[in-house]
PDB file of C-alpha atoms in Angstrom:
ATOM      1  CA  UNK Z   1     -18.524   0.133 -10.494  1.00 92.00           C
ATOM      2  CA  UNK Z   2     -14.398   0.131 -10.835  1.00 96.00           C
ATOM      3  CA  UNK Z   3     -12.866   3.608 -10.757  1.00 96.00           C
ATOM      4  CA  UNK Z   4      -9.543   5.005 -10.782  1.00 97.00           C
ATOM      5  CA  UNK Z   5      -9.175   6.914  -8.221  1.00 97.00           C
ATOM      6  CA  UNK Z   6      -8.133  10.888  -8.426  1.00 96.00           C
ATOM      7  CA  UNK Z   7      -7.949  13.716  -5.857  1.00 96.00           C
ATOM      8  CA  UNK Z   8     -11.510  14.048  -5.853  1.00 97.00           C
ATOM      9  CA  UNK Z   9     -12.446  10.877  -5.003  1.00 97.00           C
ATOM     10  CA  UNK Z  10      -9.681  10.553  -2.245  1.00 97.00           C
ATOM     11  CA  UNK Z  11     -12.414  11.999   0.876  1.00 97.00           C
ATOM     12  CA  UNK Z  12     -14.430   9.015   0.425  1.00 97.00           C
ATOM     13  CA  UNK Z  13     -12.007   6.666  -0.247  1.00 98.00           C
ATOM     14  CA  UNK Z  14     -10.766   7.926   2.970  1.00 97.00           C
ATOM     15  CA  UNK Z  15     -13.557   7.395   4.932  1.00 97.00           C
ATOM     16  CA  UNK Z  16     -13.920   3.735   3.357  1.00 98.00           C
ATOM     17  CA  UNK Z  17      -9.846   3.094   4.825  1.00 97.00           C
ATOM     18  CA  UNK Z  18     -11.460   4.105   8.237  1.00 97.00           C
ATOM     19  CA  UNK Z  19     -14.385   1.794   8.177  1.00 97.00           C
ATOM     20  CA  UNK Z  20     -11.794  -1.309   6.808  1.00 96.00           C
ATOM     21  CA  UNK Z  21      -9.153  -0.485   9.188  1.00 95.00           C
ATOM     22  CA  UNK Z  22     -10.617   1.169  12.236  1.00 95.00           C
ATOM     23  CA  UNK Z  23      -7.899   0.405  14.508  1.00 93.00           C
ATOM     24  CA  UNK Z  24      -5.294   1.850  11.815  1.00 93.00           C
ATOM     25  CA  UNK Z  25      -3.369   4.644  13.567  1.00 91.00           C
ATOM     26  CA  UNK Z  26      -3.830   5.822   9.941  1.00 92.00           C
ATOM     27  CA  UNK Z  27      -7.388   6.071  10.945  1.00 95.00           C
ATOM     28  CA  UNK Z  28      -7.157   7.215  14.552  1.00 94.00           C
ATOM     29  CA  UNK Z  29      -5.434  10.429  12.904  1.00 93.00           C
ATOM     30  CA  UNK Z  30      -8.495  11.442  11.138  1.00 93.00           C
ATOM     31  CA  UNK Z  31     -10.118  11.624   7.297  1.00 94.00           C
ATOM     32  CA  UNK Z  32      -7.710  14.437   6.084  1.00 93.00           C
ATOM     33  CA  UNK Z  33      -4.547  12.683   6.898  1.00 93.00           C
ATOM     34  CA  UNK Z  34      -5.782   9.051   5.134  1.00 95.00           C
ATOM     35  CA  UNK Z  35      -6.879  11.171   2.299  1.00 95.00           C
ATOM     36  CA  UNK Z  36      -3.317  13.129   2.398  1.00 94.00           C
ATOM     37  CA  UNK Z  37      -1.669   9.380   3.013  1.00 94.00           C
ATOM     38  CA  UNK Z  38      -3.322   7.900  -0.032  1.00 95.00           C
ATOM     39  CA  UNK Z  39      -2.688  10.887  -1.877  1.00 95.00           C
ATOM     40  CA  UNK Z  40       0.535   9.214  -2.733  1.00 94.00           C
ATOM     41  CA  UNK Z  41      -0.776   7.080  -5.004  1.00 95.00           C
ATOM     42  CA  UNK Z  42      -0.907   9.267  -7.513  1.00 95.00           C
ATOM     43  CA  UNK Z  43       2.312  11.059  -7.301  1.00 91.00           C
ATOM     44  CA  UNK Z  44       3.745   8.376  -9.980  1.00 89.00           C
ATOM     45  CA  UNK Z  45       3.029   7.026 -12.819  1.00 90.00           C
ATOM     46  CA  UNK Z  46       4.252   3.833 -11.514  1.00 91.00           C
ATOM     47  CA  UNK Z  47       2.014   3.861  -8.868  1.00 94.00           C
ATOM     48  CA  UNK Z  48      -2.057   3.698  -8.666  1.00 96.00           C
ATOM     49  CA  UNK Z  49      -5.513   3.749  -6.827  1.00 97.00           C
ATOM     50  CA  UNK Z  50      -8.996   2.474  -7.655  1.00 98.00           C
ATOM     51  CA  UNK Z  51     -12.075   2.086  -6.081  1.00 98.00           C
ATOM     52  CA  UNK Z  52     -15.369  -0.272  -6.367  1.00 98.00           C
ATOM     53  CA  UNK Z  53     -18.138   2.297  -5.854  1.00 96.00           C
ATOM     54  CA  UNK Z  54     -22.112   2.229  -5.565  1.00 94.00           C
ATOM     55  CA  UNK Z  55     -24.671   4.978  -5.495  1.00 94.00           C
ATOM     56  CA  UNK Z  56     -21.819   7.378  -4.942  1.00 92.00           C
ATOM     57  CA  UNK Z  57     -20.447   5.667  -2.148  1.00 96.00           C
ATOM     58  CA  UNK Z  58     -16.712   4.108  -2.067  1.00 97.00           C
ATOM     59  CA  UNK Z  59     -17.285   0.240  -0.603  1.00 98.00           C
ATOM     60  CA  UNK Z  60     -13.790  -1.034  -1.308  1.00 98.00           C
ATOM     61  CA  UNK Z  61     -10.532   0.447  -2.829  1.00 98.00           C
ATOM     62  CA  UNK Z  62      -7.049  -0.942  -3.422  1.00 97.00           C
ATOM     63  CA  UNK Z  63      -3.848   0.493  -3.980  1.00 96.00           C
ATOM     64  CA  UNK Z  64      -0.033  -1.068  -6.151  1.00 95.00           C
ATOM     65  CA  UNK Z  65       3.234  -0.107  -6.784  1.00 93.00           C
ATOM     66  CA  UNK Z  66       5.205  -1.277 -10.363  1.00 92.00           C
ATOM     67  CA  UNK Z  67       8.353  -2.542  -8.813  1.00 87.00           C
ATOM     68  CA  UNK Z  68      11.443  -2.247 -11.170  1.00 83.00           C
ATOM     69  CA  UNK Z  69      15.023  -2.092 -11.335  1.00 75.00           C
ATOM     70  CA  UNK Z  70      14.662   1.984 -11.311  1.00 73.00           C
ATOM     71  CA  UNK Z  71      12.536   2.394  -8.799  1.00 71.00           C
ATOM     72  CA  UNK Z  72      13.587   5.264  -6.478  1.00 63.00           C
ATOM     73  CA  UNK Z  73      11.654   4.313  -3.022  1.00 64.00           C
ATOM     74  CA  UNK Z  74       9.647   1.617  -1.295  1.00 64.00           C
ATOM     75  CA  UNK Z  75       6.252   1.939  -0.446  1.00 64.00           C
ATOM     76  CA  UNK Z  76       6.511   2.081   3.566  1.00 66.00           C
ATOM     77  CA  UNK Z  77       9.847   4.733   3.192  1.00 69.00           C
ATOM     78  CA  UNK Z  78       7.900   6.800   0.153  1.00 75.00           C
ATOM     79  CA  UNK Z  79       4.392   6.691   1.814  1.00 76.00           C
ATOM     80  CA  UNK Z  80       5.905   7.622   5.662  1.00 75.00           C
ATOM     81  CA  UNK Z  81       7.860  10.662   4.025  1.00 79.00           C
ATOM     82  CA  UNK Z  82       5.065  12.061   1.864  1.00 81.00           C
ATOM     83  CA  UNK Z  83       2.601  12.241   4.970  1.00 83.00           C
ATOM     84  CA  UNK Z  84       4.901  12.711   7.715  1.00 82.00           C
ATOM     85  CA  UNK Z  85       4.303  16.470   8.424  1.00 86.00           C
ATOM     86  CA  UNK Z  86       0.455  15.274   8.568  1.00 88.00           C
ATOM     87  CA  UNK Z  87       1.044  12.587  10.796  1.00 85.00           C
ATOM     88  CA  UNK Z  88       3.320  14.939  12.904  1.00 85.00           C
ATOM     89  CA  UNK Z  89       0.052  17.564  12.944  1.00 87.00           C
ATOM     90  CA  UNK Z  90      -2.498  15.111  13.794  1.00 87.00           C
ATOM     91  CA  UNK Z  91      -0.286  13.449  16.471  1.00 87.00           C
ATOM     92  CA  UNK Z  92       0.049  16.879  18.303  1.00 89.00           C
ATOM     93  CA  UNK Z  93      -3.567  16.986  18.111  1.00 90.00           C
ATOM     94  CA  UNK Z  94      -4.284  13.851  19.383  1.00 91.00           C
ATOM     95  CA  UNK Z  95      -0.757  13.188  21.564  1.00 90.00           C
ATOM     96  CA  UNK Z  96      -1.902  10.198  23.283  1.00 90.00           C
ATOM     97  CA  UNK Z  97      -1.549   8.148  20.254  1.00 87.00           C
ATOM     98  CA  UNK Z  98       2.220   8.314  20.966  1.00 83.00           C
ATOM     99  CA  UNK Z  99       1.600   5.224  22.596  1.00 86.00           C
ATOM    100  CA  UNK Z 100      -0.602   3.769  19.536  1.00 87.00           C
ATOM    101  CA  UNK Z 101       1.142   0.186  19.282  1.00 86.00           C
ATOM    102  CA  UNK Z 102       1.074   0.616  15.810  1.00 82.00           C
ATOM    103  CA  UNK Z 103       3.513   3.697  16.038  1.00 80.00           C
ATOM    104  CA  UNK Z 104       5.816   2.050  18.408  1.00 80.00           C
ATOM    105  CA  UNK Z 105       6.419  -0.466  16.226  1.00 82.00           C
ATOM    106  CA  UNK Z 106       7.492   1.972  13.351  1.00 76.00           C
ATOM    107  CA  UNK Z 107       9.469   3.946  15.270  1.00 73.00           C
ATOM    108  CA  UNK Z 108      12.800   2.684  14.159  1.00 78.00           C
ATOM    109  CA  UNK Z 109      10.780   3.772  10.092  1.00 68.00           C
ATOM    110  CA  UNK Z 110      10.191   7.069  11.395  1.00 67.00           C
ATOM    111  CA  UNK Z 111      13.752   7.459  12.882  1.00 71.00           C
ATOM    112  CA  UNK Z 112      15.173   6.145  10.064  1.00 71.00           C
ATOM    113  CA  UNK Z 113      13.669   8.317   7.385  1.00 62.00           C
ATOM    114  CA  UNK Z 114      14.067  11.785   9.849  1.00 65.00           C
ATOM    115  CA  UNK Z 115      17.834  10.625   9.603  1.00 67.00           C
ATOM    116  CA  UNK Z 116      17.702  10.489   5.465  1.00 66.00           C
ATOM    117  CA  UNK Z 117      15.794  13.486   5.805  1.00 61.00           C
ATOM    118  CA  UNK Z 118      18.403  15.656   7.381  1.00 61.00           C
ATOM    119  CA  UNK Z 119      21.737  13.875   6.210  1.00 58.00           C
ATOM    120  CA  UNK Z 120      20.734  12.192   2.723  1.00 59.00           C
ATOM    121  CA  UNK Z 121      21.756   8.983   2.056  1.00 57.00           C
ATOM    122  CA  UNK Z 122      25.442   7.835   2.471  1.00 63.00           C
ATOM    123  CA  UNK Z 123      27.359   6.363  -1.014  1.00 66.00           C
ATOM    124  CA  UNK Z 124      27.456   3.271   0.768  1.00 68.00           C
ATOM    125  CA  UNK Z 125      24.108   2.654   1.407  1.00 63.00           C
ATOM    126  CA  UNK Z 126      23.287   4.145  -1.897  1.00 56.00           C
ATOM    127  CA  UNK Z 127      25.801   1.862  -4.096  1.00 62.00           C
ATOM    128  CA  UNK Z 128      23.832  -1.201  -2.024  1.00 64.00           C
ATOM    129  CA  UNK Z 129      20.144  -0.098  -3.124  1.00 57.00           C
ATOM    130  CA  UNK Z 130      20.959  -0.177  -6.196  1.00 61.00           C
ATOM    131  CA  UNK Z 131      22.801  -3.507  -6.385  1.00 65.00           C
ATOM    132  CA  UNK Z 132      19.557  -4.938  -4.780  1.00 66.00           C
ATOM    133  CA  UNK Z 133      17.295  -2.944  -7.297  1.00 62.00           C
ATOM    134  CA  UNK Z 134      19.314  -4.747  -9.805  1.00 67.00           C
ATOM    135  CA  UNK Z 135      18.278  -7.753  -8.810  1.00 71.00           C
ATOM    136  CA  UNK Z 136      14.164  -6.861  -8.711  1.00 77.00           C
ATOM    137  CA  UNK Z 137      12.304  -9.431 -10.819  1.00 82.00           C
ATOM    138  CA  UNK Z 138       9.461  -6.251 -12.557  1.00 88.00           C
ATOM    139  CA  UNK Z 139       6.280  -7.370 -11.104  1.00 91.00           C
ATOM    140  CA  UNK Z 140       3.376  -5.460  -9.479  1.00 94.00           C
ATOM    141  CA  UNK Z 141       3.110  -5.109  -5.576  1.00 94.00           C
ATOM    142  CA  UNK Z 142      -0.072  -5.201  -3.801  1.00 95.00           C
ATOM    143  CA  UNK Z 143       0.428  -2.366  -1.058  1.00 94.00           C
ATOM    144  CA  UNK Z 144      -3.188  -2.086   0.035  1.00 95.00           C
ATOM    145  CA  UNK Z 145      -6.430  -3.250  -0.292  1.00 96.00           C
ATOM    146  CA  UNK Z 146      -9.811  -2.747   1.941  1.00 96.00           C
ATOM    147  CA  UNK Z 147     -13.344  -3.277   1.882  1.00 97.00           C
ATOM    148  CA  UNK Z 148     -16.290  -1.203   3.939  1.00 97.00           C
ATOM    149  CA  UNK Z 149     -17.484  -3.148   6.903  1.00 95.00           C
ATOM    150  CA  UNK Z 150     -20.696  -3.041   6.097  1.00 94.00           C
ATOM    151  CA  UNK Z 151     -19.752  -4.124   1.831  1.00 95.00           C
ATOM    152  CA  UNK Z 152     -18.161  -7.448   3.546  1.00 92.00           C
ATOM    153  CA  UNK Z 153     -19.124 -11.059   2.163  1.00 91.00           C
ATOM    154  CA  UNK Z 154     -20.358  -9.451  -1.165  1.00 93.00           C
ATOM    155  CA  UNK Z 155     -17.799 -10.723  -2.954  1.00 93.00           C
ATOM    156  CA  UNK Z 156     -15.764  -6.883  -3.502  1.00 95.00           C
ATOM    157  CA  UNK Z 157     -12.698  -8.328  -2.513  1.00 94.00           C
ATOM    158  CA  UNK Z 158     -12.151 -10.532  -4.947  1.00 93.00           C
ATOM    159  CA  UNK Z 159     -13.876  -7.848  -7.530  1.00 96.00           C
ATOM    160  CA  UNK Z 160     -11.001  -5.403  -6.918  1.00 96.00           C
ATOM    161  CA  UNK Z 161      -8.334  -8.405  -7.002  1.00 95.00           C
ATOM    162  CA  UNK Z 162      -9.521  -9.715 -10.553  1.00 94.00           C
ATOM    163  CA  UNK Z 163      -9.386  -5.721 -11.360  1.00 96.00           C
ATOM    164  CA  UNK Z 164      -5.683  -5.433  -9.967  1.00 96.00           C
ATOM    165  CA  UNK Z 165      -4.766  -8.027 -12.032  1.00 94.00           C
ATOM    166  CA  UNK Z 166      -5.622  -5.598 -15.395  1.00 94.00           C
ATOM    167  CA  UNK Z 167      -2.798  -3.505 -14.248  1.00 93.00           C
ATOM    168  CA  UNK Z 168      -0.347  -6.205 -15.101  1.00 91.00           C
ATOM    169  CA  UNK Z 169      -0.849  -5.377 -19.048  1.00 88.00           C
ATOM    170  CA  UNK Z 170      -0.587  -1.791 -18.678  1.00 90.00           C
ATOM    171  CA  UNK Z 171       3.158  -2.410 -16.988  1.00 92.00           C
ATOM    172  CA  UNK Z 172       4.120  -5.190 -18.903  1.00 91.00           C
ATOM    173  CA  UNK Z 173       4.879  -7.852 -16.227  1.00 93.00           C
ATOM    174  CA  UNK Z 174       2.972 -11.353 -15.406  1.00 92.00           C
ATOM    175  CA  UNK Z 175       4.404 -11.631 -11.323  1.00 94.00           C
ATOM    176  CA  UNK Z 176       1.497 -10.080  -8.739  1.00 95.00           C
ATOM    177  CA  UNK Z 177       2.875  -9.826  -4.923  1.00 94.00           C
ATOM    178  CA  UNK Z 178       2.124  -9.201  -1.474  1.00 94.00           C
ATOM    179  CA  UNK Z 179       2.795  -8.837   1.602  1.00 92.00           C
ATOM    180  CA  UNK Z 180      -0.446  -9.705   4.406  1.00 93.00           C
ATOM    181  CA  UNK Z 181       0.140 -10.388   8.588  1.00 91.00           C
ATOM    182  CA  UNK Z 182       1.101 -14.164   9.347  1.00 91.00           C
ATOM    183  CA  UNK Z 183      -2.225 -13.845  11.867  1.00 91.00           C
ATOM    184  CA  UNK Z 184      -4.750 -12.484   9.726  1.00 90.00           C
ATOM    185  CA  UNK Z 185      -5.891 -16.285   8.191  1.00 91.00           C
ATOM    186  CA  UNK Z 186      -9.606 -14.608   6.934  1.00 90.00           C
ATOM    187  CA  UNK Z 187      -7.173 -12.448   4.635  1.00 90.00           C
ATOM    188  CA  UNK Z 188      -4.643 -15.470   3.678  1.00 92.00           C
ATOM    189  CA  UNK Z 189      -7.709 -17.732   3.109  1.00 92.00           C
ATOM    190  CA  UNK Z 190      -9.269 -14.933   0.558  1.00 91.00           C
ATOM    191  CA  UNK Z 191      -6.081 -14.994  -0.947  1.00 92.00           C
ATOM    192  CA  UNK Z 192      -5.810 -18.139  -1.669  1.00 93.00           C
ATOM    193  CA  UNK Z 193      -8.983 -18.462  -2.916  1.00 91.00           C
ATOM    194  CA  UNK Z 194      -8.496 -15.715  -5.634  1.00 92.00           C
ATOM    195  CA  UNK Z 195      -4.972 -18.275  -6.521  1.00 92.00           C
ATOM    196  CA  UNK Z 196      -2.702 -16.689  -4.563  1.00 94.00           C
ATOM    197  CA  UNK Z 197       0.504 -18.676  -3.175  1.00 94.00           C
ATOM    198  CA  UNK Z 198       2.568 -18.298   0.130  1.00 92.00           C
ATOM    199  CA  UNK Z 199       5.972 -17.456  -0.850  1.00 87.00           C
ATOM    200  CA  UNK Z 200       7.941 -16.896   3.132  1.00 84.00           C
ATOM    201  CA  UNK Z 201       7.464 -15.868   6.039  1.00 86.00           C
ATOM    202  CA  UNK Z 202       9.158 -12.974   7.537  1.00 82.00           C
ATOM    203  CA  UNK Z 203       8.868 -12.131  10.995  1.00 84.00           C
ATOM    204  CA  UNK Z 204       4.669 -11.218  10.998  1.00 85.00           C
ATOM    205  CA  UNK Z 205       4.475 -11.273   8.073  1.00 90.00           C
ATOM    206  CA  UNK Z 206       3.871 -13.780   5.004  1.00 93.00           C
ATOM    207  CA  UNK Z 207       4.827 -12.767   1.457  1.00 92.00           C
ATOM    208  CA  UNK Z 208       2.636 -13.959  -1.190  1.00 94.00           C
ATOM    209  CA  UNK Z 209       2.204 -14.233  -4.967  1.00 94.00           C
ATOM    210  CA  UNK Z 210       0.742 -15.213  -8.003  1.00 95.00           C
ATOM    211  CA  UNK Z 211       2.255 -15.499 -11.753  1.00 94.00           C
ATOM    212  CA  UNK Z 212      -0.672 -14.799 -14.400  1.00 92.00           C
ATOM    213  CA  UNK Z 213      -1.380 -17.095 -17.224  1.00 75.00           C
ATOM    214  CA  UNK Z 214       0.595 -16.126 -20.430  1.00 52.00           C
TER     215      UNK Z 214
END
């Protein structure tokens, strides 16, 4: 069964991130601070969460953003600044994932959203977000989507896809996108599958995208 997710549900949801991402420094710092992390969801109403659930347990769950020309944040900035005091508390908990290699690679984030945090945002830099919001074709952003280990190869995947899709009415817009690592071809190959397209690669990482029917 397809639910949208709300605070109540965010514990097991949690604990579903964990078992889809076990390496996730998201999921080396513990339940509370996924739960906290995908808490941000639903802050917005141009953001959202659902979950594929069975006998009260959370097998899959995905998470999107409604990208506009008004948008205020991105996903990575907006997510990293709503659970940063969590990630601070779990890190002095745990210190030794300081030297998690997924946190080394977002140190420059982290620095960069401490910086906004204590000197705001320059004009400058301001004036040029919103030139480049200007130019955002509306569509709907896939952010994140995971299944339970043990739920793999039952077809949930493509279940929560087809249900991502629905969101498209509710905001209007016929463009879906993503964002998935270059390396991870079992995730490219679902994808595709579902009639997704590669857009460019950037670095790691390969955009993707799919325009629905009319």
């Amino acid at each position: 069964m397809i639910k949208p997710t709300d605070t109540n549900d965010l514990e097991r949801v949690a604990a579903c991130h964990i078992s889809a991402f076990p390496r996730a420094l998201s999921s080396a710092l513990g339940k509370a601070y996924v739960s906290k992390m995908l808490g941000w969801y639903l802050q917005d109403k141009h953001r959202f969460l659902f979950h594929y659930e069975k006998n009260g347990e959370v097998l899959g769950y995905c998470g999107g953003i409604y990208f506009h020309p008004d948008i205020r944040e991105t996903s990575a900035s907006g997510m990293l600044r709503f659970s940063m005091k969590d990630a601070f508390a779990g890190i002095i908990r745990k210190p030794w994932l300081l030297l998690h290699p997924e946190l080394l690679r977002k140190l420059p984030l982290i620095a960069k959203n401490i910086k906004r945090a204590i000197f705001g945002v320059s004009k400058k830099r301001y004036q040029a977000w919103q030139d480049t919001l200007k130019k955002i074709e509306p569509h709907l952003g896939l952010i994140v989507i995971g299944v339970a280990k043990r739920a793999r190869g039952q077809g949930i995947g493509s279940i929560l896809l087809r249900e991502f899709e629905k969101y498209a009415d509710k905001y209007n817009v016929k463009k879906l996108s993503l964002t998935v690592k270059a390396s991870n071809a079992t995730a490219i190959a679902a994808y595709q599958k579902n009639e997704w397209r590669k857009s460019q690669r950037v670095g790691a990482s390969v955009t993707m995208y799919k325009y629905l029917h009319q």
